PDB file of C-alpha atoms and ligand atoms in Angstrom:
ATOM      1  CA  MET A  92     -68.288  -5.644 -23.860  1.00 55.00           C
ATOM      2  CA  VAL A  93     -65.410  -7.856 -24.912  1.00 58.00           C
ATOM      3  CA  ALA A  94     -64.641 -10.563 -22.362  1.00 59.00           C
ATOM      4  CA  ARG A  95     -61.074 -10.657 -21.162  1.00 60.00           C
ATOM      5  CA  PRO A  96     -59.378 -13.988 -21.810  1.00 62.00           C
ATOM      6  CA  PRO A  97     -58.592 -15.988 -18.678  1.00 63.00           C
ATOM      7  CA  VAL A  98     -55.060 -15.623 -17.393  1.00 72.00           C
ATOM      8  CA  ARG A  99     -53.292 -18.381 -15.512  1.00 85.00           C
ATOM      9  CA  VAL A 100     -51.995 -17.900 -12.013  1.00 92.00           C
ATOM     10  CA  VAL A 101     -48.246 -18.307 -11.803  1.00 95.00           C
ATOM     11  CA  VAL A 102     -46.058 -18.599  -8.731  1.00 97.00           C
ATOM     12  CA  ASP A 103     -42.919 -16.533  -8.599  1.00 96.00           C
ATOM     13  CA  LEU A 104     -40.295 -15.493  -6.066  1.00 97.00           C
ATOM     14  CA  MET A 105     -41.307 -12.454  -4.018  1.00 98.00           C
ATOM     15  CA  THR A 106     -39.293  -9.289  -4.608  1.00 97.00           C
ATOM     16  CA  VAL A 107     -39.306  -5.951  -2.813  1.00 97.00           C
ATOM     17  CA  ASP A 108     -41.422  -4.588  -5.656  1.00 97.00           C
ATOM     18  CA  ASP A 109     -44.194  -6.945  -4.518  1.00 98.00           C
ATOM     19  CA  LEU A 110     -44.277  -5.546  -0.987  1.00 97.00           C
ATOM     20  CA  PRO A 111     -47.034  -2.927  -1.511  1.00 97.00           C
ATOM     21  CA  ALA A 112     -49.367  -5.675  -2.762  1.00 98.00           C
ATOM     22  CA  VAL A 113     -48.251  -8.059  -0.028  1.00 97.00           C
ATOM     23  CA  HIS A 114     -48.987  -5.296   2.481  1.00 97.00           C
ATOM     24  CA  VAL A 115     -52.578  -5.052   1.229  1.00 97.00           C
ATOM     25  CA  ILE A 116     -53.171  -8.810   1.472  1.00 97.00           C
ATOM     26  CA  GLU A 117     -51.441  -8.984   4.849  1.00 96.00           C
ATOM     27  CA  HIS A 118     -53.744  -6.290   6.219  1.00 95.00           C
ATOM     28  CA  GLU A 119     -56.912  -7.840   4.902  1.00 95.00           C
ATOM     29  CA  SER A 120     -55.886 -11.282   6.162  1.00 93.00           C
ATOM     30  CA  PHE A 121     -54.387 -10.732   9.608  1.00 88.00           C
ATOM     31  CA  SER A 122     -55.478  -8.553  12.471  1.00 75.00           C
ATOM     32  CA  THR A 123     -51.878  -8.002  13.584  1.00 81.00           C
ATOM     33  CA  PRO A 124     -50.087  -7.825  10.266  1.00 90.00           C
ATOM     34  CA  TRP A 125     -46.359  -7.832   9.748  1.00 91.00           C
ATOM     35  CA  PRO A 126     -45.113  -4.422   8.666  1.00 91.00           C
ATOM     36  CA  SER A 127     -43.626  -4.192   5.171  1.00 90.00           C
ATOM     37  CA  HIS A 128     -40.167  -3.619   6.591  1.00 92.00           C
ATOM     38  CA  ALA A 129     -40.357  -7.035   8.222  1.00 94.00           C
ATOM     39  CA  TYR A 130     -40.870  -8.613   4.815  1.00 96.00           C
ATOM     40  CA  ARG A 131     -38.116  -6.462   3.364  1.00 96.00           C
ATOM     41  CA  GLN A 132     -35.788  -7.664   6.101  1.00 95.00           C
ATOM     42  CA  GLU A 133     -36.764 -11.250   5.406  1.00 96.00           C
ATOM     43  CA  LEU A 134     -36.079 -10.825   1.694  1.00 97.00           C
ATOM     44  CA  GLU A 135     -32.820  -8.959   2.076  1.00 96.00           C
ATOM     45  CA  ASN A 136     -31.217 -10.332   5.221  1.00 96.00           C
ATOM     46  CA  ASN A 137     -32.525 -13.764   6.096  1.00 95.00           C
ATOM     47  CA  ARG A 138     -30.747 -16.423   4.112  1.00 94.00           C
ATOM     48  CA  LEU A 139     -32.984 -19.127   5.585  1.00 95.00           C
ATOM     49  CA  ALA A 140     -36.107 -17.422   4.264  1.00 96.00           C
ATOM     50  CA  HIS A 141     -37.833 -18.056   0.939  1.00 97.00           C
ATOM     51  CA  TYR A 142     -40.907 -16.050  -0.017  1.00 97.00           C
ATOM     52  CA  ILE A 143     -43.137 -16.535  -3.017  1.00 98.00           C
ATOM     53  CA  VAL A 144     -46.108 -14.778  -4.557  1.00 98.00           C
ATOM     54  CA  ALA A 145     -48.965 -15.933  -6.763  1.00 98.00           C
ATOM     55  CA  ARG A 146     -49.542 -13.588  -9.689  1.00 96.00           C
ATOM     56  CA  TRP A 147     -52.550 -13.273 -11.929  1.00 93.00           C
ATOM     57  CA  GLY A 148     -51.126 -11.197 -14.733  1.00 90.00           C
ATOM     58  CA  ASP A 149     -49.382  -8.325 -12.956  1.00 92.00           C
ATOM     59  CA  GLU A 150     -51.499  -8.626  -9.857  1.00 94.00           C
ATOM     60  CA  VAL A 151     -50.243 -10.291  -6.687  1.00 97.00           C
ATOM     61  CA  VAL A 152     -53.106 -12.449  -5.385  1.00 97.00           C
ATOM     62  CA  GLY A 153     -51.355 -14.428  -2.663  1.00 98.00           C
ATOM     63  CA  PHE A 154     -48.075 -15.067  -0.945  1.00 98.00           C
ATOM     64  CA  ALA A 155     -46.341 -17.547   1.327  1.00 97.00           C
ATOM     65  CA  GLY A 156     -42.986 -18.167   2.910  1.00 97.00           C
ATOM     66  CA  ILE A 157     -40.798 -20.770   4.519  1.00 96.00           C
ATOM     67  CA  TRP A 158     -37.662 -20.901   6.534  1.00 96.00           C
ATOM     68  CA  LEU A 159     -35.411 -23.777   5.612  1.00 96.00           C
ATOM     69  CA  LEU A 160     -33.794 -24.958   8.828  1.00 92.00           C
ATOM     70  CA  VAL A 161     -31.429 -27.863   8.181  1.00 89.00           C
ATOM     71  CA  ASP A 162     -33.778 -30.623   7.002  1.00 94.00           C
ATOM     72  CA  GLU A 163     -37.001 -28.916   8.045  1.00 96.00           C
ATOM     73  CA  ALA A 164     -39.118 -26.413   6.106  1.00 97.00           C
ATOM     74  CA  HIS A 165     -41.059 -24.183   8.459  1.00 97.00           C
ATOM     75  CA  VAL A 166     -43.959 -22.305   6.918  1.00 96.00           C
ATOM     76  CA  THR A 167     -43.806 -18.721   8.178  1.00 95.00           C
ATOM     77  CA  THR A 168     -46.742 -17.042   6.489  1.00 95.00           C
ATOM     78  CA  PHE A 169     -49.489 -17.814   4.034  1.00 96.00           C
ATOM     79  CA  ALA A 170     -52.386 -15.784   2.634  1.00 97.00           C
ATOM     80  CA  THR A 171     -54.531 -15.388  -0.437  1.00 97.00           C
ATOM     81  CA  ARG A 172     -56.200 -12.145  -1.350  1.00 97.00           C
ATOM     82  CA  ARG A 173     -59.663 -12.229   0.128  1.00 96.00           C
ATOM     83  CA  ALA A 174     -61.650 -11.887  -3.083  1.00 94.00           C
ATOM     84  CA  TRP A 175     -59.504 -14.564  -4.706  1.00 95.00           C
ATOM     85  CA  ARG A 176     -59.940 -17.340  -2.173  1.00 96.00           C
ATOM     86  CA  ARG A 177     -61.359 -20.773  -3.030  1.00 95.00           C
ATOM     87  CA  GLN A 178     -59.825 -20.567  -6.497  1.00 94.00           C
ATOM     88  CA  GLY A 179     -56.910 -22.921  -5.893  1.00 96.00           C
ATOM     89  CA  ILE A 180     -54.339 -20.200  -5.247  1.00 97.00           C
ATOM     90  CA  GLY A 181     -53.501 -21.496  -1.781  1.00 98.00           C
ATOM     91  CA  GLU A 182     -52.856 -24.918  -3.259  1.00 98.00           C
ATOM     92  CA  ARG A 183     -50.565 -23.511  -5.930  1.00 97.00           C
ATOM     93  CA  LEU A 184     -48.614 -21.660  -3.269  1.00 98.00           C
ATOM     94  CA  LEU A 185     -48.369 -24.714  -1.032  1.00 98.00           C
ATOM     95  CA  LEU A 186     -47.203 -26.902  -3.914  1.00 98.00           C
ATOM     96  CA  ALA A 187     -44.534 -24.334  -4.732  1.00 98.00           C
ATOM     97  CA  LEU A 188     -43.401 -24.188  -1.095  1.00 98.00           C
ATOM     98  CA  LEU A 189     -43.151 -27.975  -0.962  1.00 98.00           C
ATOM     99  CA  ASP A 190     -41.222 -28.012  -4.256  1.00 97.00           C
ATOM    100  CA  LEU A 191     -38.828 -25.444  -2.841  1.00 97.00           C
ATOM    101  CA  ALA A 192     -38.421 -27.412   0.355  1.00 97.00           C
ATOM    102  CA  ILE A 193     -37.770 -30.677  -1.477  1.00 97.00           C
ATOM    103  CA  ALA A 194     -35.318 -29.034  -3.878  1.00 96.00           C
ATOM    104  CA  ARG A 195     -33.386 -27.680  -0.887  1.00 95.00           C
ATOM    105  CA  GLY A 196     -33.234 -31.064   0.810  1.00 95.00           C
ATOM    106  CA  ALA A 197     -35.869 -30.621   3.497  1.00 97.00           C
ATOM    107  CA  ASN A 198     -37.229 -33.878   4.843  1.00 97.00           C
ATOM    108  CA  GLU A 199     -40.414 -32.515   6.350  1.00 97.00           C
ATOM    109  CA  ALA A 200     -42.540 -29.394   6.385  1.00 97.00           C
ATOM    110  CA  THR A 201     -44.042 -28.003   9.556  1.00 97.00           C
ATOM    111  CA  LEU A 202     -46.105 -25.044  10.686  1.00 96.00           C
ATOM    112  CA  GLU A 203     -48.269 -23.610  13.425  1.00 94.00           C
ATOM    113  CA  VAL A 204     -51.937 -22.876  12.936  1.00 94.00           C
ATOM    114  CA  ARG A 205     -54.777 -21.789  15.145  1.00 93.00           C
ATOM    115  CA  PRO A 206     -57.281 -24.484  16.026  1.00 95.00           C
ATOM    116  CA  SER A 207     -59.961 -21.952  15.060  1.00 94.00           C
ATOM    117  CA  ASN A 208     -58.625 -21.499  11.522  1.00 95.00           C
ATOM    118  CA  GLY A 209     -60.682 -24.148   9.740  1.00 96.00           C
ATOM    119  CA  PRO A 210     -59.912 -23.140   6.139  1.00 97.00           C
ATOM    120  CA  ALA A 211     -56.155 -23.208   6.679  1.00 97.00           C
ATOM    121  CA  ARG A 212     -56.286 -26.456   8.625  1.00 98.00           C
ATOM    122  CA  ARG A 213     -58.247 -28.113   5.842  1.00 98.00           C
ATOM    123  CA  LEU A 214     -55.757 -26.922   3.267  1.00 98.00           C
ATOM    124  CA  TYR A 215     -52.839 -28.292   5.280  1.00 98.00           C
ATOM    125  CA  GLU A 216     -54.604 -31.582   6.001  1.00 98.00           C
ATOM    126  CA  LYS A 217     -55.302 -32.003   2.305  1.00 98.00           C
ATOM    127  CA  TYR A 218     -51.546 -31.767   1.737  1.00 98.00           C
ATOM    128  CA  GLY A 219     -50.674 -34.327   4.370  1.00 98.00           C
ATOM    129  CA  PHE A 220     -49.936 -32.134   7.368  1.00 98.00           C
ATOM    130  CA  LYS A 221     -50.947 -33.836  10.617  1.00 98.00           C
ATOM    131  CA  VAL A 222     -51.293 -32.417  14.082  1.00 98.00           C
ATOM    132  CA  VAL A 223     -48.262 -33.532  16.067  1.00 98.00           C
ATOM    133  CA  GLY A 224     -48.456 -31.234  19.057  1.00 97.00           C
ATOM    134  CA  THR A 225     -49.586 -28.001  20.614  1.00 96.00           C
ATOM    135  CA  ARG A 226     -47.810 -24.835  21.604  1.00 95.00           C
ATOM    136  CA  LEU A 227     -49.644 -23.458  24.595  1.00 94.00           C
ATOM    137  CA  ARG A 228     -50.756 -19.813  24.412  1.00 92.00           C
ATOM    138  CA  TYR A 229     -48.679 -19.349  21.285  1.00 90.00           C
ATOM    139  CA  TYR A 230     -50.667 -16.422  19.895  1.00 86.00           C
ATOM    140  CA  SER A 231     -50.100 -13.346  21.953  1.00 82.00           C
ATOM    141  CA  ASP A 232     -53.218 -11.460  20.890  1.00 83.00           C
ATOM    142  CA  ASN A 233     -55.662 -13.820  22.594  1.00 86.00           C
ATOM    143  CA  ASN A 234     -53.406 -16.480  24.096  1.00 89.00           C
ATOM    144  CA  GLU A 235     -54.835 -19.085  21.738  1.00 91.00           C
ATOM    145  CA  ASP A 236     -52.815 -22.270  21.538  1.00 94.00           C
ATOM    146  CA  ALA A 237     -51.186 -23.254  18.247  1.00 94.00           C
ATOM    147  CA  LEU A 238     -51.468 -26.636  16.652  1.00 96.00           C
ATOM    148  CA  ILE A 239     -48.168 -27.886  15.281  1.00 97.00           C
ATOM    149  CA  MET A 240     -48.785 -29.620  11.963  1.00 97.00           C
ATOM    150  CA  THR A 241     -46.082 -31.612  10.188  1.00 98.00           C
ATOM    151  CA  THR A 242     -45.850 -33.741   7.059  1.00 98.00           C
ATOM    152  CA  ASP A 243     -44.486 -37.242   6.765  1.00 98.00           C
ATOM    153  CA  SER A 244     -41.144 -37.509   5.000  1.00 98.00           C
ATOM    154  CA  LEU A 245     -41.223 -35.402   1.849  1.00 98.00           C
ATOM    155  CA  ASP A 246     -39.013 -38.026   0.283  1.00 96.00           C
ATOM    156  CA  GLY A 247     -41.327 -40.909   1.171  1.00 97.00           C
ATOM    157  CA  ARG A 248     -43.636 -42.621  -1.269  1.00 97.00           C
ATOM    158  CA  PRO A 249     -46.922 -41.525   0.380  1.00 97.00           C
ATOM    159  CA  MET A 250     -46.088 -37.815   0.301  1.00 98.00           C
ATOM    160  CA  LYS A 251     -44.689 -38.007  -3.209  1.00 98.00           C
ATOM    161  CA  ALA A 252     -47.840 -39.736  -4.427  1.00 98.00           C
ATOM    162  CA  ARG A 253     -50.095 -37.271  -2.621  1.00 98.00           C
ATOM    163  CA  ILE A 254     -48.251 -34.268  -4.023  1.00 98.00           C
ATOM    164  CA  ALA A 255     -48.315 -35.694  -7.565  1.00 98.00           C
ATOM    165  CA  GLU A 256     -52.049 -36.372  -7.356  1.00 98.00           C
ATOM    166  CA  LEU A 257     -52.844 -32.931  -5.971  1.00 98.00           C
ATOM    167  CA  ARG A 258     -50.588 -31.235  -8.508  1.00 97.00           C
ATOM    168  CA  ALA A 259     -52.473 -32.953 -11.319  1.00 97.00           C
ATOM    169  CA  ALA A 260     -55.807 -31.869  -9.848  1.00 97.00           C
ATOM    170  CA  VAL A 261     -54.632 -28.270  -9.565  1.00 96.00           C
ATOM    171  CA  ALA A 262     -53.352 -28.315 -13.144  1.00 94.00           C
ATOM    172  CA  ALA A 263     -56.738 -29.582 -14.317  1.00 93.00           C
ATOM    173  CA  ARG A 264     -58.661 -26.756 -12.673  1.00 90.00           C
ATOM    174  CA  PRO A 265     -60.258 -24.272 -15.048  1.00 86.00           C
ATOM    175  CA  ASP A 266     -58.608 -20.889 -15.372  1.00 83.00           C
ATOM    176  CA  ILE A 267     -59.842 -18.129 -13.107  1.00 85.00           C
ATOM    177  CA  GLU A 268     -62.183 -15.732 -14.855  1.00 82.00           C
ATOM    178  CA  LEU A 269     -62.992 -12.251 -13.710  1.00 84.00           C
ATOM    179  CA  GLY A 270     -66.435 -10.702 -13.634  1.00 84.00           C
ATOM    180  CA  PRO A 271     -67.221  -7.134 -14.640  1.00 82.00           C
ATOM    181  CA  ASP A 272     -66.185  -5.960 -11.172  1.00 83.00           C
ATOM    182  CA  GLY A 273     -62.662  -7.235 -11.792  1.00 80.00           C
ATOM    183  CA  GLN A 274     -63.040  -9.939  -9.126  1.00 84.00           C
ATOM    184  CA  PRO A 275     -62.975 -13.672  -9.778  1.00 88.00           C
ATOM    185  CA  ILE A 276     -66.292 -15.228 -10.577  1.00 84.00           C
ATOM    186  CA  ALA A 277     -67.194 -17.598  -7.754  1.00 76.00           C
ATOM    187  CA  ARG A 278     -67.345 -21.018  -9.241  1.00 64.00           C
ATOM    188  CA  SER A 279     -68.603 -24.221  -7.731  1.00 54.00           C
ATOM    189  CA  ARG A 280     -66.165 -27.081  -7.703  1.00 49.00           C
ATOM    190  CA  ALA A 281     -67.265 -30.047  -9.780  1.00 41.00           C
ATOM    191  CA  GLY A 282     -69.705 -32.107  -7.798  1.00 38.00           C
ATOM    192  CA  GLN A 283     -69.531 -29.845  -4.772  1.00 41.00           C
ATOM    193  CA  GLY A 284     -72.623 -27.738  -5.223  1.00 35.00           C
ATOM    194  CA  SER A 285     -72.715 -23.985  -5.069  1.00 33.00           C
ATOM    195  CA  PRO A 286     -69.846 -21.856  -3.781  1.00 33.00           C
ATOM    196  CA  ALA A 287     -72.006 -20.961  -0.807  1.00 31.00           C
ATOM    197  CA  ALA A 288     -71.823 -24.584   0.251  1.00 31.00           C
ATOM    198  CA  ASP A 289     -68.105 -24.047   0.849  1.00 34.00           C
ATOM    199  CA  THR A 290     -68.927 -21.986   3.859  1.00 32.00           C
ATOM    200  CA  ALA A 291     -71.646 -24.160   5.229  1.00 28.00           C
ATOM    201  CA  ASP A 292     -69.811 -25.212   8.361  1.00 32.00           C
ATOM    202  CA  SER A 293     -68.697 -23.077  11.214  1.00 32.00           C
ATOM    203  CA  ASP A 294     -64.988 -23.365  10.515  1.00 37.00           C
ATOM    204  CA  ALA A 295     -65.442 -22.366   6.932  1.00 36.00           C
ATOM    205  CA  ALA A 296     -67.645 -19.505   7.943  1.00 36.00           C
ATOM    206  CA  ALA A 297     -64.550 -17.930   9.465  1.00 40.00           C
ATOM    207  CA  ASP A 298     -63.177 -17.527   5.961  1.00 42.00           C
ATOM    208  CA  SER A 299     -63.695 -15.100   3.391  1.00 39.00           C
ATOM    209  CA  ASP A 300     -66.612 -15.086   1.260  1.00 40.00           C
ATOM    210  CA  ALA A 301     -68.063 -12.553   3.610  1.00 38.00           C
ATOM    211  CA  PRO A 302     -67.170  -9.024   4.491  1.00 35.00           C
ATOM    212  CA  ALA A 303     -63.854  -7.451   3.741  1.00 39.00           C
ATOM    213  CA  GLU A 304     -62.575  -7.263   7.270  1.00 44.00           C
ATOM    214  CA  PRO A 305     -59.480  -8.867   8.695  1.00 44.00           C
ATOM    215  CA  GLU A 306     -59.890 -12.210  10.398  1.00 42.00           C
ATOM    216  CA  PRO A 307     -61.295 -11.455  13.852  1.00 36.00           C
ATOM    217  CA  ARG A 308     -58.588 -13.645  15.314  1.00 32.00           C
ATOM    218  CA  GLU A 309     -55.242 -13.344  13.720  1.00 39.00           C
ATOM    219  CA  PRO A 310     -54.353 -16.613  12.031  1.00 37.00           C
ATOM    220  CA  ARG A 311     -50.619 -16.059  12.038  1.00 41.00           C
ATOM    221  CA  ILE A 312     -48.509 -19.153  11.704  1.00 46.00           C
ATOM    222  CA  ILE A 313     -45.165 -18.200  13.135  1.00 48.00           C
ATOM    223  CA  ARG A 314     -43.855 -14.813  13.968  1.00 46.00           C
ATOM    224  CA  PRO A 315     -40.162 -14.343  14.398  1.00 44.00           C
ATOM    225  CA  SER A 316     -39.707 -12.768  17.780  1.00 38.00           C
ATOM    226  CA  ARG A 317     -38.358  -9.512  16.452  1.00 35.00           C
ATOM    227  CA  PHE A 318     -41.679  -8.904  14.730  1.00 39.00           C
ATOM    228  CA  ALA A 319     -43.826  -9.979  17.631  1.00 40.00           C
ATOM    229  CA  ARG A 320     -46.552  -7.696  18.839  1.00 32.00           C
ATOM    230  CA  ARG A 321     -48.146  -8.339  22.167  1.00 29.00           C
ATOM    231  CA  GLY A 322     -51.868  -8.080  22.350  1.00 25.00           C
ATOM    232  CA  PRO A 323     -54.309  -6.592  19.853  1.00 24.00           C
TER     233      PRO A 323
HETATM  234  C1  LIG B 456     -56.021 -20.375   4.193  1.00 68.14           C
HETATM  235  C2  LIG B 456     -55.971 -19.680   2.839  1.00 68.14           C
HETATM  236  C3  LIG B 456     -54.530 -19.263   2.545  1.00 68.14           C
HETATM  237  C4  LIG B 456     -56.478 -20.638   1.742  1.00 68.14           C
HETATM  238  O1  LIG B 456     -56.270 -20.025   0.493  1.00 68.14           O
HETATM  239  P1  LIG B 456     -57.194 -20.313  -0.783  1.00 68.14           P
HETATM  240  O2  LIG B 456     -56.518 -19.680  -1.954  1.00 68.14           O
HETATM  241  O3  LIG B 456     -58.594 -19.919  -0.519  1.00 68.14           O
HETATM  242  O4  LIG B 456     -57.107 -21.906  -0.864  1.00 68.14           O
HETATM  243  P2  LIG B 456     -57.554 -22.867  -2.053  1.00 68.14           P
HETATM  244  O5  LIG B 456     -58.629 -22.248  -2.887  1.00 68.14           O
HETATM  245  O6  LIG B 456     -56.329 -23.327  -2.759  1.00 68.14           O
HETATM  246  O7  LIG B 456     -58.211 -24.070  -1.219  1.00 68.14           O
HETATM  247  C5  LIG B 456     -57.527 -25.286  -1.066  1.00 68.14           C
HETATM  248  C6  LIG B 456     -58.137 -26.118   0.021  1.00 68.14           C
HETATM  249  O8  LIG B 456     -58.102 -25.419   1.265  1.00 68.14           O
HETATM  250  C7  LIG B 456     -59.270 -25.754   2.034  1.00 68.14           C
HETATM  251  N1  LIG B 456     -60.097 -24.550   2.181  1.00 68.14           N
HETATM  252  C8  LIG B 456     -59.752 -23.312   1.778  1.00 68.14           C
HETATM  253  N2  LIG B 456     -60.725 -22.429   2.132  1.00 68.14           N
HETATM  254  C9  LIG B 456     -61.679 -23.139   2.774  1.00 68.14           C
HETATM  255  C10 LIG B 456     -62.919 -22.793   3.378  1.00 68.14           C
HETATM  256  N3  LIG B 456     -63.377 -21.535   3.381  1.00 68.14           N
HETATM  257  N4  LIG B 456     -63.635 -23.775   3.954  1.00 68.14           N
HETATM  258  C11 LIG B 456     -63.209 -25.053   3.946  1.00 68.14           C
HETATM  259  N5  LIG B 456     -62.024 -25.454   3.380  1.00 68.14           N
HETATM  260  C12 LIG B 456     -61.283 -24.500   2.807  1.00 68.14           C
HETATM  261  C13 LIG B 456     -59.990 -26.815   1.233  1.00 68.14           C
HETATM  262  O9  LIG B 456     -59.444 -28.069   1.591  1.00 68.14           O
HETATM  263  C14 LIG B 456     -59.571 -26.477  -0.188  1.00 68.14           C
HETATM  264  O10 LIG B 456     -59.648 -27.570  -1.055  1.00 68.14           O
HETATM  265  P3  LIG B 456     -61.026 -27.836  -1.873  1.00 68.14           P
HETATM  266  O11 LIG B 456     -61.231 -26.611  -2.700  1.00 68.14           O
HETATM  267  O12 LIG B 456     -60.745 -29.069  -2.663  1.00 68.14           O
HETATM  268  O13 LIG B 456     -62.109 -27.994  -0.836  1.00 68.14           O
HETATM  269  C15 LIG B 456     -56.915 -18.442   2.825  1.00 68.14           C
HETATM  270  O14 LIG B 456     -58.161 -18.807   3.334  1.00 68.14           O
HETATM  271  C16 LIG B 456     -56.387 -17.256   3.606  1.00 68.14           C
HETATM  272  O15 LIG B 456     -55.605 -16.445   3.084  1.00 68.14           O
HETATM  273  N6  LIG B 456     -56.814 -17.111   4.890  1.00 68.14           N
HETATM  274  C17 LIG B 456     -56.413 -15.971   5.718  1.00 68.14           C
HETATM  275  C18 LIG B 456     -54.981 -16.076   6.118  1.00 68.14           C
HETATM  276  C19 LIG B 456     -54.698 -17.375   6.825  1.00 68.14           C
HETATM  277  O16 LIG B 456     -55.494 -17.884   7.602  1.00 68.14           O
HETATM  278  N7  LIG B 456     -53.507 -17.920   6.550  1.00 68.14           N
HETATM  279  C20 LIG B 456     -53.081 -19.179   7.114  1.00 68.14           C
HETATM  280  C21 LIG B 456     -52.467 -18.948   8.433  1.00 68.14           C
HETATM  281  S1  LIG B 456     -52.071 -20.498   9.255  1.00 68.14           S
END
């Protein structure tokens, strides 16, 4: 068998043609997914909204979005395809969102996340998001509170230095390689032991190396009210 050469992940603006793939990732990531028409509406009618996808070749392997509200970038959604997690795709998406926010003059980025969503919280913490408050019973499916996480000034020296350092680390990562099953080969991070070690704690265990079922508790960040669904 001839091995396929590795292909780099690139981040691109989401288009309506991406929506079938986004739909698949949305459904495997969230227990109360947004319908495709909600994304279509965001793309076509919401001038505050900016949505991006991560592509590996022609395949959409992740997506994210922000609303740019005056000088604040509010992350609206964020997910990586389950089989493609822990490969640096989330970081590439977050870097692209921050680049977009900075280019459009945002001074800070903010989001809501479930306290129970360890993988996402770790990602955001790595990128300088700090817990600044709580929205009580924010998630309607189980009345879980939301943590509000916000960055320091995107224009400030600490955030600029952090972003530059993380961008360099992401650029230095090896390309993703697929196994014979067409899925990425799980690869340990340098000096971090086996991939299984990534899920050694209880927060991490909520993530994805395990069965292909949606998160038991929907880890939605923010849901514009017109898309809201009450209860499971
Ligand atoms: C959160 C999510 C988007 C991360 O995507 P990803 O492509 O796996 O992220 P990356 O591979 O770029 O990981 C970047 C960092 O995130 C954190 N992280 C991601 N998955 C983790 C896990 N299972 N356990 C611990 N930390 C994790 C780590 O800090 C990691 O950096 P490291 O590799 O140096 O340890 C992904 O897990 C996902 O789609 N989850 C379901 C949807 C969701 O929860 N969205 C967020 C809603 S708020």
